[in-house]
Amino acid sequence: MSNLIGFYYNYNQGTNGTNYPSIAQWPQGYVPIAIHSFDYDNDHIGNPDATCKRQDDIWKLAQQTPEYQNFVNNATFKASLAQVQNLTGWTDLNFENMWYIDDTLYIEHFVYNLPKVDTNLLKLFDFINLTTDISYDWTNGWELTPYKGINFTEELRKVRGGTLLWSIIDLMNNKIYCRTNPTDTSGLCNWMNKLKYYAYSAHDTTLAALFATFGFKRPNYNEDGYPHYSSCVTVELWLDNNTKPYVKVLYWPLNQDIEYVTQYITGCDENCSLDKFINRSLPYKPGNDGNIVEWCNVPLFGEESTTPKSKAGMSIRILNLIYNLILIMCLISALLI
C-alpha cells in the first residue's frame, strides 16, 4: 500500500466525503486505492506454503534423507532441543517449527530490546538460529542431495516459487506481445500497453522462494536466514538499443545499499535477455502450462493426490500483508518500456 500511496497520493485533488470518507480518523486527502487479495491457503503466488499435496509429499521424502535424519538424531541437537522445550514449555517444538522461537527472540530482543526476555533462552539463540537457517535452506531446496530420484533443488523451488516467477514472466511476455502488435485492441493489450508498474507484496518466505528459483546461493540472496523487514526486489523489463527486451534485477535489503544482482541469477549475465531469462526459468515452471493447482495433484511416485481444487482459479496478488511476527516482503515488477 505504501508503494501505491507514493504514486497516487495528491493532497489537493481529493474531495472530502466524495473521494475519501468524511471522518476525523481518516488521513486527510488520502484517496483509497483498490488492491486485489486472494485466499491465503490457495495463493500459490504470494504464499509458498499454499495447499499443495505434491509439496507435502516432497517434504515427507526430504525428511527421510541422510542430511535430515543425521541432523535431527544428533545427540547435541536433541539435548539443545530439550533445553529449549523446557524453557518455553513447548513440548511439541521440533526442527521444523523452531523458527517461531527464532522470530520471537529476534523481534523482542534484537529489534526492540524488550525487557524480561529469558536470558537462558538467549544463551541458546545461536542453536535456535542455526536450526532455523538449516530449515529454511532445506525447505527451499538448498543443501539437499537428490534422494530416490527426486531432485529437491528443482522440485521444491518449482512448487514454492515457480508460480510467482512465471507470473512475472507472463507479464513481461504480454507486455512485449502488445507492444509489437499495436493493432491488437483486446482487453489484455488495452491494459498492458498502459502498464508500467506491477507490485506484489507478501512475506519473507515469498521472497526467499523467488530467490531460490533465481539460483541465488542463500535464502537472503547471499546470506543465511530470510530477508529482513521491508526488503524488496525489483524485476525490470528494458529494451536495448536494438529494441530487444532484457531483464534487470535489483535487490533492496533493509538499511543497505541497493544491489544489482542480475548477473548472479543462474544462466544470466549482467543484462539478461528476456529469452535467456525465460529459458533458464523453465525448470521451475509448474507443469507444461504453469497450472500450479494441476501440478500439485501430480503424484510424486504414482499415489493419488488429495490437493483440493482451487475454486477461484489463479490470481496475481497486489496486497500489502502486515503479519505479526512475519517479515514483510515487497516485490516489484517494473515494466519500463
Short mmCIF file of C-alpha atoms in Angstrom, two decimals:
data_model
loop_
_atom_site.label_atom_id
_atom_site.label_comp_id
_atom_site.label_asym_id
_atom_site.label_seq_id
_atom_site.Cartn_x
_atom_site.Cartn_y
_atom_site.Cartn_z
CA MET A 1 0.00 0.00 0.00
CA SER A 2 2.86 2.40 0.75
CA ASN A 3 4.09 1.92 -2.82
CA LEU A 4 0.70 2.92 -4.19
CA ILE A 5 0.34 5.89 -1.87
CA GLY A 6 3.66 7.14 -3.18
CA PHE A 7 2.26 7.03 -6.69
CA TYR A 8 -1.24 8.33 -6.22
CA TYR A 9 -1.45 10.45 -3.09
CA ASN A 10 -2.45 14.00 -4.04
CA TYR A 11 -3.49 16.20 -1.15
CA ASN A 12 -5.13 18.87 -3.31
CA GLN A 13 -7.27 16.78 -5.66
CA GLY A 14 -9.43 14.63 -3.38
CA THR A 15 -12.85 15.85 -2.27
CA ASN A 16 -13.79 15.23 1.35
CA GLY A 17 -16.84 12.98 1.52
CA THR A 18 -16.58 12.04 -2.15
CA ASN A 19 -13.11 10.66 -2.80
CA TYR A 20 -12.47 9.65 0.79
CA PRO A 21 -14.58 9.26 3.97
CA SER A 22 -15.55 12.41 5.83
CA ILE A 23 -14.49 11.22 9.27
CA ALA A 24 -11.95 12.68 11.68
CA GLN A 25 -9.94 9.45 11.89
CA TRP A 26 -9.30 9.32 8.12
CA PRO A 27 -5.93 10.66 6.89
CA GLN A 28 -6.84 13.96 5.27
CA GLY A 29 -6.61 13.83 1.49
CA TYR A 30 -5.85 10.13 1.25
CA VAL A 31 -7.93 8.50 -1.51
CA PRO A 32 -8.41 4.72 -1.02
CA ILE A 33 -6.66 2.58 -3.63
CA ALA A 34 -8.15 -0.72 -4.75
CA ILE A 35 -5.92 -3.75 -4.33
CA HIS A 36 -6.51 -7.42 -5.14
CA SER A 37 -6.23 -10.10 -2.50
CA PHE A 38 -6.56 -13.86 -2.64
CA ASP A 39 -7.44 -16.69 -0.29
CA TYR A 40 -4.24 -17.37 1.66
CA ASP A 41 -4.31 -21.15 1.59
CA ASN A 42 -4.76 -21.21 -2.20
CA ASP A 43 -2.49 -18.28 -3.09
CA HIS A 44 0.35 -20.07 -4.86
CA ILE A 45 1.86 -16.76 -5.96
CA GLY A 46 2.11 -14.98 -2.63
CA ASN A 47 2.22 -17.95 -0.26
CA PRO A 48 4.93 -20.60 -0.83
CA ASP A 49 3.18 -22.78 1.75
CA ALA A 50 -0.18 -22.77 -0.03
CA THR A 51 -2.07 -26.07 -0.02
CA CYS A 52 -0.18 -28.48 -2.29
CA LYS A 53 -0.15 -32.26 -1.93
CA ARG A 54 2.93 -32.58 -4.11
CA GLN A 55 4.92 -30.24 -1.87
CA ASP A 56 3.80 -32.22 1.17
CA ASP A 57 4.97 -35.44 -0.48
CA ILE A 58 8.32 -33.93 -1.47
CA TRP A 59 8.92 -32.73 2.08
CA LYS A 60 8.00 -36.13 3.55
CA LEU A 61 10.67 -37.59 1.30
CA ALA A 62 13.15 -34.90 2.36
CA GLN A 63 12.60 -35.99 5.96
CA GLN A 64 13.98 -39.41 5.00
CA THR A 65 17.25 -38.08 3.56
CA PRO A 66 20.56 -38.74 5.32
CA GLU A 67 21.03 -35.00 5.85
CA TYR A 68 17.73 -34.64 7.67
CA GLN A 69 18.00 -37.84 9.70
CA ASN A 70 21.60 -37.21 10.75
CA PHE A 71 20.74 -33.71 11.93
CA VAL A 72 17.57 -34.41 13.95
CA ASN A 73 19.03 -37.57 15.51
CA ASN A 74 22.29 -35.92 16.54
CA ALA A 75 22.78 -36.12 20.31
CA THR A 76 23.83 -32.47 20.61
CA PHE A 77 20.76 -31.34 18.68
CA LYS A 78 18.46 -33.44 20.85
CA ALA A 79 20.00 -32.09 24.07
CA SER A 80 19.72 -28.46 22.96
CA LEU A 81 16.19 -29.01 21.69
CA ALA A 82 15.20 -30.43 25.07
CA GLN A 83 16.58 -27.32 26.77
CA VAL A 84 14.54 -25.01 24.55
CA GLN A 85 11.43 -27.13 25.08
CA ASN A 86 11.92 -26.94 28.84
CA LEU A 87 12.45 -23.16 28.85
CA THR A 88 9.49 -22.41 26.59
CA GLY A 89 7.11 -25.10 27.80
CA TRP A 90 6.60 -26.06 24.15
CA THR A 91 6.77 -29.84 24.23
CA ASP A 92 5.95 -30.17 20.52
CA LEU A 93 8.83 -27.91 19.48
CA ASN A 94 10.96 -29.52 16.77
CA PHE A 95 13.34 -28.85 13.91
CA GLU A 96 10.63 -27.58 11.58
CA ASN A 97 8.82 -25.14 13.90
CA MET A 98 11.89 -23.76 15.67
CA TRP A 99 11.52 -20.62 13.55
CA TYR A 100 8.70 -19.44 15.82
CA ILE A 101 11.17 -19.13 18.70
CA ASP A 102 13.83 -17.65 16.43
CA ASP A 103 11.46 -14.96 15.13
CA THR A 104 10.17 -14.12 18.60
CA LEU A 105 13.63 -13.73 20.14
CA TYR A 106 14.89 -11.73 17.18
CA ILE A 107 11.98 -9.30 17.33
CA GLU A 108 11.65 -8.98 21.09
CA HIS A 109 15.35 -8.79 21.93
CA PHE A 110 17.42 -7.84 18.91
CA VAL A 111 14.95 -5.43 17.31
CA TYR A 112 13.01 -3.91 20.22
CA ASN A 113 15.25 -4.84 23.17
CA LEU A 114 12.21 -5.62 25.29
CA PRO A 115 12.71 -6.41 28.98
CA LYS A 116 12.09 -9.78 30.60
CA VAL A 117 13.34 -11.85 27.68
CA ASP A 118 14.58 -15.12 29.17
CA THR A 119 18.39 -14.84 29.41
CA ASN A 120 18.76 -18.62 29.47
CA LEU A 121 16.85 -18.80 26.20
CA LEU A 122 19.07 -16.10 24.72
CA LYS A 123 22.11 -18.23 25.54
CA LEU A 124 20.64 -20.82 23.18
CA PHE A 125 19.95 -18.34 20.39
CA ASP A 126 22.88 -19.50 18.25
CA PHE A 127 21.49 -23.03 18.29
CA ILE A 128 17.95 -21.79 17.61
CA ASN A 129 19.11 -19.55 14.77
CA LEU A 130 21.30 -22.21 13.16
CA THR A 131 18.47 -24.74 13.31
CA THR A 132 16.11 -22.24 11.71
CA ASP A 133 18.59 -21.37 8.95
CA ILE A 134 19.06 -25.02 8.06
CA SER A 135 15.30 -25.49 7.99
CA TYR A 136 14.94 -22.51 5.64
CA ASP A 137 17.67 -23.92 3.38
CA TRP A 138 16.15 -27.37 3.07
CA THR A 139 12.58 -26.10 2.72
CA ASN A 140 13.61 -24.14 -0.38
CA GLY A 141 15.84 -26.78 -1.93
CA TRP A 142 19.28 -25.70 -0.74
CA GLU A 143 21.82 -28.25 0.55
CA LEU A 144 19.74 -31.38 -0.02
CA THR A 145 21.19 -34.00 -2.35
CA PRO A 146 18.80 -35.95 -4.63
CA TYR A 147 17.12 -38.89 -2.94
CA LYS A 148 15.18 -41.76 -4.53
CA GLY A 149 15.39 -40.00 -7.88
CA ILE A 150 13.94 -36.70 -6.63
CA ASN A 151 15.91 -33.51 -7.23
CA PHE A 152 14.86 -31.34 -4.28
CA THR A 153 16.52 -28.25 -5.70
CA GLU A 154 14.24 -28.31 -8.72
CA GLU A 155 11.11 -29.82 -7.20
CA LEU A 156 10.81 -27.66 -4.07
CA ARG A 157 11.62 -24.46 -5.92
CA LYS A 158 9.07 -25.26 -8.61
CA VAL A 159 6.18 -25.67 -6.16
CA ARG A 160 7.21 -22.86 -3.79
CA GLY A 161 8.49 -20.10 -6.07
CA GLY A 162 7.77 -21.18 -9.61
CA THR A 163 4.29 -19.69 -9.80
CA LEU A 164 5.49 -16.23 -8.77
CA LEU A 165 8.45 -16.43 -11.14
CA TRP A 166 6.22 -17.35 -14.07
CA SER A 167 3.64 -14.75 -13.14
CA ILE A 168 6.37 -12.16 -13.66
CA ILE A 169 7.46 -13.78 -16.92
CA ASP A 170 3.87 -13.87 -18.20
CA LEU A 171 3.51 -10.15 -17.54
CA MET A 172 6.70 -9.46 -19.46
CA ASN A 173 5.69 -11.67 -22.37
CA ASN A 174 2.31 -9.95 -22.56
CA LYS A 175 3.97 -6.55 -22.45
CA ILE A 176 6.23 -7.41 -25.37
CA TYR A 177 3.42 -9.02 -27.35
CA CYS A 178 1.14 -6.00 -27.03
CA ARG A 179 3.95 -3.61 -27.84
CA THR A 180 4.80 -5.46 -31.05
CA ASN A 181 1.14 -5.88 -32.04
CA PRO A 182 -0.25 -2.33 -31.91
CA THR A 183 -3.43 -3.29 -33.79
CA ASP A 184 -4.48 -5.68 -31.03
CA THR A 185 -7.31 -3.89 -29.24
CA SER A 186 -8.12 -6.70 -26.83
CA GLY A 187 -8.74 -6.05 -23.17
CA LEU A 188 -5.35 -7.57 -22.39
CA CYS A 189 -3.44 -5.14 -24.61
CA ASN A 190 -5.55 -2.20 -23.55
CA TRP A 191 -4.34 -2.95 -20.03
CA MET A 192 -0.76 -3.97 -20.83
CA ASN A 193 0.02 -1.00 -23.08
CA LYS A 194 -0.60 1.33 -20.15
CA LEU A 195 1.11 -0.81 -17.53
CA LYS A 196 4.47 0.38 -16.24
CA TYR A 197 4.48 -0.97 -12.71
CA TYR A 198 3.16 -4.10 -11.03
CA ALA A 199 3.63 -4.81 -7.33
CA TYR A 200 3.33 -7.97 -5.29
CA SER A 201 3.55 -7.88 -1.52
CA ALA A 202 3.51 -10.87 0.78
CA HIS A 203 6.16 -12.35 3.09
CA ASP A 204 9.82 -13.04 3.68
CA THR A 205 9.08 -16.64 2.71
CA THR A 206 7.81 -15.46 -0.68
CA LEU A 207 10.96 -13.53 -1.43
CA ALA A 208 13.18 -16.43 -0.35
CA ALA A 209 11.21 -18.82 -2.59
CA LEU A 210 11.71 -16.48 -5.54
CA PHE A 211 15.43 -16.16 -4.75
CA ALA A 212 15.62 -19.95 -4.79
CA THR A 213 14.27 -20.00 -8.36
CA PHE A 214 16.87 -17.38 -9.27
CA GLY A 215 19.57 -19.79 -8.14
CA PHE A 216 20.97 -17.45 -5.51
CA LYS A 217 23.37 -19.02 -3.03
CA ARG A 218 21.29 -18.37 0.09
CA PRO A 219 17.65 -17.59 1.03
CA ASN A 220 18.58 -13.95 1.68
CA TYR A 221 20.44 -13.61 -1.64
CA ASN A 222 23.94 -14.21 -0.25
CA GLU A 223 23.18 -14.58 3.46
CA ASP A 224 21.61 -17.24 5.66
CA GLY A 225 18.14 -16.64 7.01
CA TYR A 226 15.18 -14.97 5.36
CA PRO A 227 15.16 -11.36 4.05
CA HIS A 228 14.58 -8.72 6.73
CA TYR A 229 11.83 -6.17 7.26
CA SER A 230 10.67 -4.30 4.14
CA SER A 231 13.31 -5.89 1.90
CA CYS A 232 12.37 -5.57 -1.73
CA VAL A 233 13.40 -6.81 -5.17
CA THR A 234 12.65 -5.13 -8.48
CA VAL A 235 12.43 -7.15 -11.67
CA GLU A 236 12.61 -4.72 -14.56
CA LEU A 237 11.94 -5.15 -18.28
CA TRP A 238 14.02 -2.97 -20.60
CA LEU A 239 14.70 -2.60 -24.32
CA ASP A 240 18.26 -2.34 -25.61
CA ASN A 241 19.35 -0.10 -28.48
CA ASN A 242 18.11 -2.72 -30.93
CA THR A 243 14.69 -2.88 -29.20
CA LYS A 244 15.50 -6.35 -27.86
CA PRO A 245 13.99 -6.96 -24.41
CA TYR A 246 16.21 -7.74 -21.45
CA VAL A 247 15.76 -8.13 -17.70
CA LYS A 248 17.41 -6.31 -14.81
CA VAL A 249 17.03 -7.42 -11.20
CA LEU A 250 17.90 -5.27 -8.18
CA TYR A 251 17.76 -6.20 -4.50
CA TRP A 252 16.83 -3.60 -1.89
CA PRO A 253 17.77 -5.07 1.51
CA LEU A 254 16.85 -3.28 4.73
CA ASN A 255 19.21 -0.40 5.60
CA GLN A 256 21.75 -1.44 2.97
CA ASP A 257 22.76 -0.22 -0.45
CA ILE A 258 20.75 -1.38 -3.45
CA GLU A 259 22.46 -4.31 -5.15
CA TYR A 260 22.38 -5.09 -8.87
CA VAL A 261 22.02 -8.88 -8.82
CA THR A 262 21.07 -9.89 -12.38
CA GLN A 263 24.45 -11.46 -13.08
CA TYR A 264 24.07 -13.77 -10.07
CA ILE A 265 20.92 -15.37 -11.47
CA THR A 266 21.90 -18.76 -12.86
CA GLY A 267 22.04 -18.70 -16.65
CA CYS A 268 22.10 -14.89 -16.82
CA ASP A 269 24.71 -12.22 -17.34
CA GLU A 270 24.66 -8.53 -16.40
CA ASN A 271 21.95 -7.68 -18.92
CA CYS A 272 19.92 -10.87 -19.23
CA SER A 273 17.91 -11.09 -22.44
CA LEU A 274 14.27 -11.95 -21.90
CA ASP A 275 14.69 -15.13 -23.95
CA LYS A 276 17.62 -16.19 -21.80
CA PHE A 277 15.70 -15.37 -18.62
CA ILE A 278 12.74 -17.44 -19.80
CA ASN A 279 14.87 -20.42 -20.85
CA ARG A 280 16.79 -20.55 -17.57
CA SER A 281 13.44 -20.42 -15.70
CA LEU A 282 11.84 -23.38 -17.49
CA PRO A 283 12.85 -25.95 -14.82
CA TYR A 284 10.75 -24.01 -12.30
CA LYS A 285 7.56 -23.84 -14.35
CA PRO A 286 4.85 -25.98 -12.72
CA GLY A 287 3.87 -28.47 -15.41
CA ASN A 288 3.85 -27.65 -19.10
CA ASP A 289 1.33 -24.83 -18.83
CA GLY A 290 2.21 -23.35 -15.43
CA ASN A 291 -1.01 -24.53 -13.78
CA ILE A 292 0.13 -24.98 -10.19
CA VAL A 293 -3.17 -26.48 -8.99
CA GLU A 294 -2.89 -29.29 -11.53
CA TRP A 295 0.81 -29.73 -10.80
CA CYS A 296 0.11 -30.05 -7.08
CA ASN A 297 -2.11 -33.01 -7.92
CA VAL A 298 0.53 -34.82 -9.99
CA PRO A 299 1.63 -37.83 -7.88
CA LEU A 300 5.27 -37.92 -6.86
CA PHE A 301 5.54 -41.72 -7.04
CA GLY A 302 2.21 -42.73 -8.54
CA GLU A 303 -0.06 -42.41 -5.50
CA GLU A 304 -3.28 -40.45 -5.66
CA SER A 305 -3.18 -36.79 -4.71
CA THR A 306 -5.72 -35.10 -2.47
CA THR A 307 -4.91 -31.43 -3.03
CA PRO A 308 -8.25 -29.54 -3.08
CA LYS A 309 -9.09 -27.92 -6.38
CA SER A 310 -8.99 -24.14 -6.21
CA LYS A 311 -12.46 -22.69 -6.73
CA ALA A 312 -11.24 -19.23 -7.57
CA GLY A 313 -8.52 -20.16 -10.07
CA MET A 314 -5.20 -18.35 -10.15
CA SER A 315 -4.65 -14.78 -9.05
CA ILE A 316 -1.83 -12.25 -9.26
CA ARG A 317 -1.92 -10.53 -5.92
CA ILE A 318 -1.18 -6.93 -5.21
CA LEU A 319 -1.62 -6.98 -1.49
CA ASN A 320 0.18 -5.48 1.44
CA LEU A 321 0.03 -8.08 4.21
CA ILE A 322 1.40 -6.96 7.54
CA TYR A 323 1.66 -10.12 9.64
CA ASN A 324 2.52 -10.18 13.34
CA LEU A 325 5.97 -11.71 13.76
CA ILE A 326 6.24 -12.24 9.99
CA LEU A 327 8.66 -10.15 8.00
CA ILE A 328 7.24 -8.02 5.20
CA MET A 329 8.25 -8.76 1.64
CA CYS A 330 7.74 -6.27 -1.14
CA LEU A 331 8.46 -7.42 -4.66
CA ILE A 332 8.06 -5.03 -7.54
CA SER A 333 7.97 -5.95 -11.19
CA ALA A 334 8.61 -2.77 -13.11
CA LEU A 335 7.74 -2.85 -16.78
CA LEU A 336 9.85 0.01 -18.05
CA ILE A 337 9.06 0.28 -21.74
#
